[in-house]
mmCIF file of C-alpha atoms and ligand atoms in Angstrom:
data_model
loop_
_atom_site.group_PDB
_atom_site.id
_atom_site.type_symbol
_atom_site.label_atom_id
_atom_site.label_comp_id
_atom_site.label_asym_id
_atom_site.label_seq_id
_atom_site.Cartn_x
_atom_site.Cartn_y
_atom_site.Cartn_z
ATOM 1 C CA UNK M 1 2.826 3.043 -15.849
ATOM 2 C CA UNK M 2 0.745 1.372 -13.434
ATOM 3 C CA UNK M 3 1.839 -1.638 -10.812
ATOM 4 C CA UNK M 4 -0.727 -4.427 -9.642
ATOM 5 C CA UNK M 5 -0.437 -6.812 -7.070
ATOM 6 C CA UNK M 6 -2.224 -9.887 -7.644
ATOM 7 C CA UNK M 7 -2.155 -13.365 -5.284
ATOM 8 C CA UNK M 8 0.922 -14.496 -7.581
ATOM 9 C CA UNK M 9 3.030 -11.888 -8.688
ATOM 10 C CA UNK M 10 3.737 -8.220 -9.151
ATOM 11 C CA UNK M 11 2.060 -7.409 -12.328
ATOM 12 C CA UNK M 12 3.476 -3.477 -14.720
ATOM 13 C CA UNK M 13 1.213 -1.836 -17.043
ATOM 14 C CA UNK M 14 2.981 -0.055 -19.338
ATOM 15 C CA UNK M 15 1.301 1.831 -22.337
ATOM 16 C CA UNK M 16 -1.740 -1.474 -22.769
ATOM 17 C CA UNK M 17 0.936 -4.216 -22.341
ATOM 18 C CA UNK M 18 1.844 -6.422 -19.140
ATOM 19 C CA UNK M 19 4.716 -7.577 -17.485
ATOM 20 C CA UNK M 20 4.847 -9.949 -14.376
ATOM 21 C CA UNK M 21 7.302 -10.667 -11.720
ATOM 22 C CA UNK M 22 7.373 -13.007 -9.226
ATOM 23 C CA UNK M 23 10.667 -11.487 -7.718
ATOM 24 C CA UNK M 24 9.847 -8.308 -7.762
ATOM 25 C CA UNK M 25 8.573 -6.286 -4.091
ATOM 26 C CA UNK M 26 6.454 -3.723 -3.759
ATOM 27 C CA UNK M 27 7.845 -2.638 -0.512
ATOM 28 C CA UNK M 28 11.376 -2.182 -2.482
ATOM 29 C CA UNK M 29 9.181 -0.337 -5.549
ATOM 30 C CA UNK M 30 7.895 2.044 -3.050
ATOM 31 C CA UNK M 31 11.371 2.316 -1.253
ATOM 32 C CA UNK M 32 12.416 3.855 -4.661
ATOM 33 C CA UNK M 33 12.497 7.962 -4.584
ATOM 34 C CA UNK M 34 13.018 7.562 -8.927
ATOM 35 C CA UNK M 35 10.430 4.785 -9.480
ATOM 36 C CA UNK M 36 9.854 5.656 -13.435
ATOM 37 C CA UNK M 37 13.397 5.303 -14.359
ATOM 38 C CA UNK M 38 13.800 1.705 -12.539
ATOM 39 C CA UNK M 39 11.036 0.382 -13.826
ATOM 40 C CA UNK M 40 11.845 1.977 -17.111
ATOM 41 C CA UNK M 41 15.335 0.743 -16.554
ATOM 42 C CA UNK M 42 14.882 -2.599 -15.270
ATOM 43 C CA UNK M 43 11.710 -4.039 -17.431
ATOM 44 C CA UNK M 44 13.651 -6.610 -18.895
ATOM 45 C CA UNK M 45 14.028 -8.597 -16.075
ATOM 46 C CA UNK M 46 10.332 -8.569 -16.293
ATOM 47 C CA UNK M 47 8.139 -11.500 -18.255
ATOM 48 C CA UNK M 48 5.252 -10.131 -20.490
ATOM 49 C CA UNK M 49 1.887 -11.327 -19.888
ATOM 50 C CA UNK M 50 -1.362 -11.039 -20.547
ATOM 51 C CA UNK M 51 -4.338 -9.086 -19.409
ATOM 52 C CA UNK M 52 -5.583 -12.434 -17.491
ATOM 53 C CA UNK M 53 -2.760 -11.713 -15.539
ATOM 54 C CA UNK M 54 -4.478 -9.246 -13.285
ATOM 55 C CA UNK M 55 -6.999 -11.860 -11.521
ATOM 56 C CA UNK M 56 -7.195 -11.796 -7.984
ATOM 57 C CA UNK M 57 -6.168 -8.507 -7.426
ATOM 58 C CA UNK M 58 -5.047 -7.457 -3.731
ATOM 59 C CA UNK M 59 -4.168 -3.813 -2.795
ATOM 60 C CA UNK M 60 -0.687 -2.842 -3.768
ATOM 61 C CA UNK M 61 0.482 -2.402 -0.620
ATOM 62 C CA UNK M 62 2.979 -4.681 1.062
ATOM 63 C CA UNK M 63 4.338 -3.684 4.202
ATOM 64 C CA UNK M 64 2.891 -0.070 4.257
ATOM 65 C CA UNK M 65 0.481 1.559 7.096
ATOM 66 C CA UNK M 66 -2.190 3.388 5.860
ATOM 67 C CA UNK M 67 -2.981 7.015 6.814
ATOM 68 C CA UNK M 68 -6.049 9.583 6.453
ATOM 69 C CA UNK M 69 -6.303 13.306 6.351
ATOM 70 C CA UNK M 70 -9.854 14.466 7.187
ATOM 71 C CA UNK M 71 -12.062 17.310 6.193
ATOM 72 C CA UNK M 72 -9.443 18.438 3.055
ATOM 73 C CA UNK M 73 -12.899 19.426 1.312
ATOM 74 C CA UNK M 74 -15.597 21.715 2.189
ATOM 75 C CA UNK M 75 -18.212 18.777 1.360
ATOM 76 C CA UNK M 76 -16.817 16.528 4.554
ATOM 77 C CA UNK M 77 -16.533 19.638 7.370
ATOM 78 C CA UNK M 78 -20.665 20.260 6.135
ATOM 79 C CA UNK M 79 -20.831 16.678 6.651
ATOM 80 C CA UNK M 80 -18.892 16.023 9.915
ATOM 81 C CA UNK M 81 -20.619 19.182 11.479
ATOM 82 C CA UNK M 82 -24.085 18.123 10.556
ATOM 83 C CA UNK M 83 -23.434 14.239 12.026
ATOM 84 C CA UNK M 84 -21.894 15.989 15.253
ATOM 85 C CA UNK M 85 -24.437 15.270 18.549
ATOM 86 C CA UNK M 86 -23.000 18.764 19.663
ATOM 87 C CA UNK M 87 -22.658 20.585 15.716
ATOM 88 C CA UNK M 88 -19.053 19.916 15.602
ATOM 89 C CA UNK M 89 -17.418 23.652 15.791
ATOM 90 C CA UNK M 90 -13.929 21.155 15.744
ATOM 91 C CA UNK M 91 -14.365 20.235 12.190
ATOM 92 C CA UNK M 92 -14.938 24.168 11.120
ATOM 93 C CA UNK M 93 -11.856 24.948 13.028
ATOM 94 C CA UNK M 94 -9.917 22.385 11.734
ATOM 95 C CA UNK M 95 -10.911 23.013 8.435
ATOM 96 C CA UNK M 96 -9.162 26.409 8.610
ATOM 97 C CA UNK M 97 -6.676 25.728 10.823
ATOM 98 C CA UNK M 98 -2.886 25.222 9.578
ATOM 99 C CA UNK M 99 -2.247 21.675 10.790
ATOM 100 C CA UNK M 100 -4.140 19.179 9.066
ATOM 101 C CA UNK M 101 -6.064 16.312 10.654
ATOM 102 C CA UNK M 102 -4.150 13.238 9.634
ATOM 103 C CA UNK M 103 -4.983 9.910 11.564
ATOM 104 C CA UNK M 104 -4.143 6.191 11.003
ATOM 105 C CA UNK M 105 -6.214 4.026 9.367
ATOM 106 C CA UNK M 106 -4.807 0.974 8.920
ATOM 107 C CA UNK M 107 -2.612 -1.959 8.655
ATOM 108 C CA UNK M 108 -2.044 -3.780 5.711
ATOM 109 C CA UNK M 109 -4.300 -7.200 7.028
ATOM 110 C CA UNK M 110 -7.662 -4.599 7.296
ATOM 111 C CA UNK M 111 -6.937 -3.386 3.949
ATOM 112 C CA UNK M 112 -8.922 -5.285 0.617
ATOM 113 C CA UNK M 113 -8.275 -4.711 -2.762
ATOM 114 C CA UNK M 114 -9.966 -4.300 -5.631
ATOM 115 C CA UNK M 115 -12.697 -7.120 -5.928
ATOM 116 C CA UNK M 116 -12.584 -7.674 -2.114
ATOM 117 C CA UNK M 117 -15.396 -7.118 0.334
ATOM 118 C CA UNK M 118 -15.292 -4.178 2.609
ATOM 119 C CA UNK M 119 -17.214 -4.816 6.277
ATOM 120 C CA UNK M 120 -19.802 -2.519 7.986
ATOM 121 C CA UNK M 121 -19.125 -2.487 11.773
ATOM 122 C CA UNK M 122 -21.323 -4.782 13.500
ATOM 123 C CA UNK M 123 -21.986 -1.794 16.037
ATOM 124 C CA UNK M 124 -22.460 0.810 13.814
ATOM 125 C CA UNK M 125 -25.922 1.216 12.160
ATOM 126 C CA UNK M 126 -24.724 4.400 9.819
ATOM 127 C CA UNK M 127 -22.031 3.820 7.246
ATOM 128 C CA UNK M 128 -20.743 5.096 4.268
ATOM 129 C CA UNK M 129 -17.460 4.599 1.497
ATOM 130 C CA UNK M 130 -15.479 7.582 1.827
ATOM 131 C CA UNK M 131 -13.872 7.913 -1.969
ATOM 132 C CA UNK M 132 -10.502 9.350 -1.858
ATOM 133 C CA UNK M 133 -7.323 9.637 -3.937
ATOM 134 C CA UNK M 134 -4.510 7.941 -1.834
ATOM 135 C CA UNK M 135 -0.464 8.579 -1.909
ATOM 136 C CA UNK M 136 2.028 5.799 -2.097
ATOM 137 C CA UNK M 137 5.551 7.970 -0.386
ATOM 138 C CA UNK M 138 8.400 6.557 -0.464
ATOM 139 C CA UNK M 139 10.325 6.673 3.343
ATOM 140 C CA UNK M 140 11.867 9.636 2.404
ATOM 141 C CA UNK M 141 8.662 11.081 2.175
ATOM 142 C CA UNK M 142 8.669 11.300 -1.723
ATOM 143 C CA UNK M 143 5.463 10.530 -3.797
ATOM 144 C CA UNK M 144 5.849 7.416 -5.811
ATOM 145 C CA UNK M 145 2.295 6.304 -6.996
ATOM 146 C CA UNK M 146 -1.272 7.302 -6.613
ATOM 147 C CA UNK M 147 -4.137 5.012 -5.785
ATOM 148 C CA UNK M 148 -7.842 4.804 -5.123
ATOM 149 C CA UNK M 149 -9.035 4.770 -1.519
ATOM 150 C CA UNK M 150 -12.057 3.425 -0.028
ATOM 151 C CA UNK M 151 -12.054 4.746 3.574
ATOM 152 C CA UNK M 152 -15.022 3.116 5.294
ATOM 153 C CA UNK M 153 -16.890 5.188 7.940
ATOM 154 C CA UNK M 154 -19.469 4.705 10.552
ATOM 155 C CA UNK M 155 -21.208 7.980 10.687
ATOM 156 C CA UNK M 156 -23.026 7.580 13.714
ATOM 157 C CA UNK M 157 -20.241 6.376 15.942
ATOM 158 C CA UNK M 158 -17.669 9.441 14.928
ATOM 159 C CA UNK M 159 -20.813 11.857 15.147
ATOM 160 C CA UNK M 160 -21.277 10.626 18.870
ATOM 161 C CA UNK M 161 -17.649 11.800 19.706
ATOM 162 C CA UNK M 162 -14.627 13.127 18.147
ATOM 163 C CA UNK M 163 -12.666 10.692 20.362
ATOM 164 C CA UNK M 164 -14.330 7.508 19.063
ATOM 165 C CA UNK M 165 -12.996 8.273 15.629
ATOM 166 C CA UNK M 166 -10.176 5.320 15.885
ATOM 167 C CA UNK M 167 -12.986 3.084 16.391
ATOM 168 C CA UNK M 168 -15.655 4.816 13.264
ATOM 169 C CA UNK M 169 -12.305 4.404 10.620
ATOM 170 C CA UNK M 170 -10.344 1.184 11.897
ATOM 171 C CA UNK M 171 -11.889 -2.448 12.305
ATOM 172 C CA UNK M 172 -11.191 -5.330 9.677
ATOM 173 C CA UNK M 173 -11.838 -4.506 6.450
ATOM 174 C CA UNK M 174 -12.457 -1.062 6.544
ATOM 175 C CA UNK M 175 -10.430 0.128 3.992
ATOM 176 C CA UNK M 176 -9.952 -0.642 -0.191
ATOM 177 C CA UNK M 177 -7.196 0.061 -2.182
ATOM 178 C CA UNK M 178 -6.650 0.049 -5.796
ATOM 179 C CA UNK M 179 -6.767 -1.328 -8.412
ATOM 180 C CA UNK M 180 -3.169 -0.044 -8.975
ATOM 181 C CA UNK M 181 -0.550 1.814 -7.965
ATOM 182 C CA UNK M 182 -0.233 4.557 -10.844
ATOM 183 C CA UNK M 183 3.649 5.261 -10.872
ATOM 184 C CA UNK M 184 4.029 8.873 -10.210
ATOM 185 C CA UNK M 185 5.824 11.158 -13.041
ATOM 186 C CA UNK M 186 4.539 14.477 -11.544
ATOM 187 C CA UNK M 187 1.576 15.368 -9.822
ATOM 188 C CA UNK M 188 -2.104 14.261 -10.913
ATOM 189 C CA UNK M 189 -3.763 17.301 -12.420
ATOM 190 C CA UNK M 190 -6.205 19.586 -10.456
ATOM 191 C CA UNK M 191 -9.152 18.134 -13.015
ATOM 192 C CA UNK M 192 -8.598 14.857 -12.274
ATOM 193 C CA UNK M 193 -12.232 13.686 -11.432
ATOM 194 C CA UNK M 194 -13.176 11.643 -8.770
ATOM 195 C CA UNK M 195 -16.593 9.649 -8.765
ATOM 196 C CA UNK M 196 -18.494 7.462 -6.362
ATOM 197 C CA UNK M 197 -21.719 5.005 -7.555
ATOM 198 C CA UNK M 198 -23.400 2.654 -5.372
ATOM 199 C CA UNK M 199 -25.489 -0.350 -6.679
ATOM 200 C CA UNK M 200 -27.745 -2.254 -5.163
ATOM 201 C CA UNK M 201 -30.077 -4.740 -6.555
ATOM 202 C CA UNK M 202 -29.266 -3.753 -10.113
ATOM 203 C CA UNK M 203 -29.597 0.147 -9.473
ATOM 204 C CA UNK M 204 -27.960 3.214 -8.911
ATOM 205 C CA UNK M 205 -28.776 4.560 -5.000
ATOM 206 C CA UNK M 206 -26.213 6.993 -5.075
ATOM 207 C CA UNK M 207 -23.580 8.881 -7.385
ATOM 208 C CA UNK M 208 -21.569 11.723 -6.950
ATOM 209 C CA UNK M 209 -18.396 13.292 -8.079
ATOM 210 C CA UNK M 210 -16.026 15.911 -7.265
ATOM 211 C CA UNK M 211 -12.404 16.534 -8.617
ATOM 212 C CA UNK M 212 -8.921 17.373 -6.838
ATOM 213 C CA UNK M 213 -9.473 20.830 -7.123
ATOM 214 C CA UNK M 214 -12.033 20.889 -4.586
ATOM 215 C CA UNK M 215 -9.064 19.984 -2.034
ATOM 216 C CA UNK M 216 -7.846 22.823 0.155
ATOM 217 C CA UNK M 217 -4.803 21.398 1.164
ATOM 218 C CA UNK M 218 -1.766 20.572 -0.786
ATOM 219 C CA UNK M 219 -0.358 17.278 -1.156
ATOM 220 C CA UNK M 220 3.297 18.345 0.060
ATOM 221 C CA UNK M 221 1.351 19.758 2.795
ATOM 222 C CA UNK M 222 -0.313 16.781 4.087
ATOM 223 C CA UNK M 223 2.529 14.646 3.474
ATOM 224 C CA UNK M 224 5.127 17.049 5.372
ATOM 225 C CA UNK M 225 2.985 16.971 8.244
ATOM 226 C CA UNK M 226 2.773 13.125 8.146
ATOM 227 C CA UNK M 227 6.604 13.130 8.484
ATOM 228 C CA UNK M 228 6.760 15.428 11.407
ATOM 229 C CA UNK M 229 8.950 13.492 13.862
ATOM 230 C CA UNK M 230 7.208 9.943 12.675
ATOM 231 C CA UNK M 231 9.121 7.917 9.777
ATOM 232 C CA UNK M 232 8.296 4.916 7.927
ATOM 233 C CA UNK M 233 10.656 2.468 7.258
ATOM 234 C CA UNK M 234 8.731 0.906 4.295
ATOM 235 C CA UNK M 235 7.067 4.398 3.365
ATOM 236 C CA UNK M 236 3.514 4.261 3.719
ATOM 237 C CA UNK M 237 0.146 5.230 1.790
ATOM 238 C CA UNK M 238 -1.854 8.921 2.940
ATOM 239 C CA UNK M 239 -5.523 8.977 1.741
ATOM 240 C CA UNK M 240 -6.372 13.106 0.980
ATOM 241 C CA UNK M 241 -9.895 13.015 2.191
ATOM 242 C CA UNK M 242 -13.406 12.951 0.588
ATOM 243 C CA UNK M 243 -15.201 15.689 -1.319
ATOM 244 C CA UNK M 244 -18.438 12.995 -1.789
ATOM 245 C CA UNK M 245 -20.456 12.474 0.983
ATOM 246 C CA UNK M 246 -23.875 10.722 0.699
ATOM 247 C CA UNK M 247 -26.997 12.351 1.692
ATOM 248 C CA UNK M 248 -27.579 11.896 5.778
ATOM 249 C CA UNK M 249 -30.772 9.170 5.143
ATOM 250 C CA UNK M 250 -27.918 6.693 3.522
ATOM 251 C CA UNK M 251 -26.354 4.357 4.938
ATOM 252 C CA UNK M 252 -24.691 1.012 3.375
ATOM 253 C CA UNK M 253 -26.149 -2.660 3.271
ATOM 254 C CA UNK M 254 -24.946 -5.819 3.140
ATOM 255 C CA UNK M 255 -24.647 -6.590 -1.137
ATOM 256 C CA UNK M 256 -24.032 -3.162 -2.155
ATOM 257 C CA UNK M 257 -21.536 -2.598 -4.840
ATOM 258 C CA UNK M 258 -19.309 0.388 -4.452
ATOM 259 C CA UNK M 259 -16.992 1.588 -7.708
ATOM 260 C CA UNK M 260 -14.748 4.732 -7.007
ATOM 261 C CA UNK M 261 -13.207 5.927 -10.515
ATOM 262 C CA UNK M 262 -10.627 8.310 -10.759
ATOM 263 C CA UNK M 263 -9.672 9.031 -14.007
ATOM 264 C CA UNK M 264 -5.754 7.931 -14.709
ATOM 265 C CA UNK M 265 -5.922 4.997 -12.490
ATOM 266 C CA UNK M 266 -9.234 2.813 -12.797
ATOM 267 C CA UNK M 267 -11.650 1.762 -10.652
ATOM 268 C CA UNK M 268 -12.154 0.514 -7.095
ATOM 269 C CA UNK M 269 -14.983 -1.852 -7.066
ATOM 270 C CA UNK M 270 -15.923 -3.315 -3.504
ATOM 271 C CA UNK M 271 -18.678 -5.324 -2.037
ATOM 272 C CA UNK M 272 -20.248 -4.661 1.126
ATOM 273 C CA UNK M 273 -20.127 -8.182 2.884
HETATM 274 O O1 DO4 J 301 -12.810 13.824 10.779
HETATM 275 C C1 DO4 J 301 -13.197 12.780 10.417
HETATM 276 C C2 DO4 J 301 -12.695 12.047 9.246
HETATM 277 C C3 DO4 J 301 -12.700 12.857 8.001
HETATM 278 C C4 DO4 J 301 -12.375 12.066 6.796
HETATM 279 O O2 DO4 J 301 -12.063 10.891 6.813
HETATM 280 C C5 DO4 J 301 -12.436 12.748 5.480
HETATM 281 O O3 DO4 J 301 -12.720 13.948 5.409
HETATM 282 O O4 DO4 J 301 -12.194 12.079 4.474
HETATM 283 MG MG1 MG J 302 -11.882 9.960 4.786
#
């Protein structure tokens, strides 16, 4: 069962047919710790629809802030250490350390969903998509849904300093979500395969892929150090990191098109503006 949010309504997915709802919130959806049942319980106060139904997608996310954790796969510490003015011993440690990095990303208004453009900071001159699987927990720190993350980076500025990461990860329209919220019955298996292609002028200038076994930390994991002594009244959405980094020569441009697939949910497709 998958949830969209489109500029009208609240649009369910369930086994190739559509329902809409114009009542329906996702902030109360994602408030829910037993999701599948109410929606299983409640779809006839849904209409059906059609497939057309899911124009103008935005990112299911209502009221949520959105969260990273950083360097959850052994491609992002090679990464962050080789971008690192000073070779960035903090991401090894980190890497292996026991708490996780976790950091905000955003607030629903920076976030675009699928079909929106993502930015490029205006100061940065080094930028990539970061493709990630993201977590939709409830406020009792339950996962409800999965999505797809885009978490836009400027290379160069976070490689100047670890402390000008809030300003590499957060400015408008640095971050994609979607194209739906798959409703969570269990956890997404370790094969589940995430890949990245970037097109520009017609062509392929860079694909990669990587799957969720490649991540060294647990989900429960992440998410329970989230919660530590920080709660979120309308839960909140954790991207898990990215295992696909682009080679260092590559950086983003204006017109690019950037599709994230991960199998069980879709596909993320973004412009760069
Ligand atoms: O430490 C910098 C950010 C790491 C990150 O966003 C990732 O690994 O996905
Ligand atoms: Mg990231």
């Amino acid at each position: 069962m998958k949830i969209y949010r489109t500029a009208k309504s609240l649009v369910l997915e369930v086994e190739d047919r559509y329902y809409r709802s114009n009542t329906a919130s996702l902030d109360d959806l994602i408030a829910r710790d037993d999701l599948p049942q109410y929606l299983e319980s409640s779809l006839r106060s849904w209409q059906r629809a059609d497939a057309l139904a899911l124009t103008d997608l935005q990112p299911p996310i209502q009221n949520q802030e959105v969260w990273g954790a950083g360097v959850t796969y052994y491609r992002s510490r090679i990464a962050r250490m080789e971008e690192s003015k000073d070779g960035g011993s903090f991401y090894d440690r980190v890497y292996d350390a026991e708490r996780p990095e976790i950091f905000f990303k955003a607030t629903p208004h920076r976030v675009v969903g699928s079909g929106g453009k993502v930015a490029i900071r205006q100061d940065s001159r080094w930028s990539v998509p970061e493709p990630e699987l993201a977590l939709a927990i409830s406020p009792k720190a339950n996962i409800v849904g999965y999505t797809i993350a885009n978490d836009m980076s400027s290379r160069d500025i976070e490689g100047q300093n670890p402390l000008y990461l809030p300003q590499a990860k957060t400015y408008d329209r640095s971050c994609a979500l979607g194209p739906a919220l798959l409703v969570a019955s269990g956890p997404m298996p370790d094969s589940t395969e995430i890949k990245l292609q970037i097109i520009r002028a017609g062509g392929t200038v860079f694909a990669g892929s990587t799957t969720l076994a490649e991540r060294k930390r647990t989900e429960r994991e992440l998410v329970s150090y989230l919660f530590r002594h920080c709660s979120f009244p309308h839960g909140c959405v954790l991207m898990t990191g990215t295992g696909i980094v682009p080679p260092d020569q590559f950086t983003l441009q204006p017109g690019d098109e950037i599709r994230i697939a991960i199998s069980g949910i879709g596909t993320l497709v973004n412009t760069v503006e």
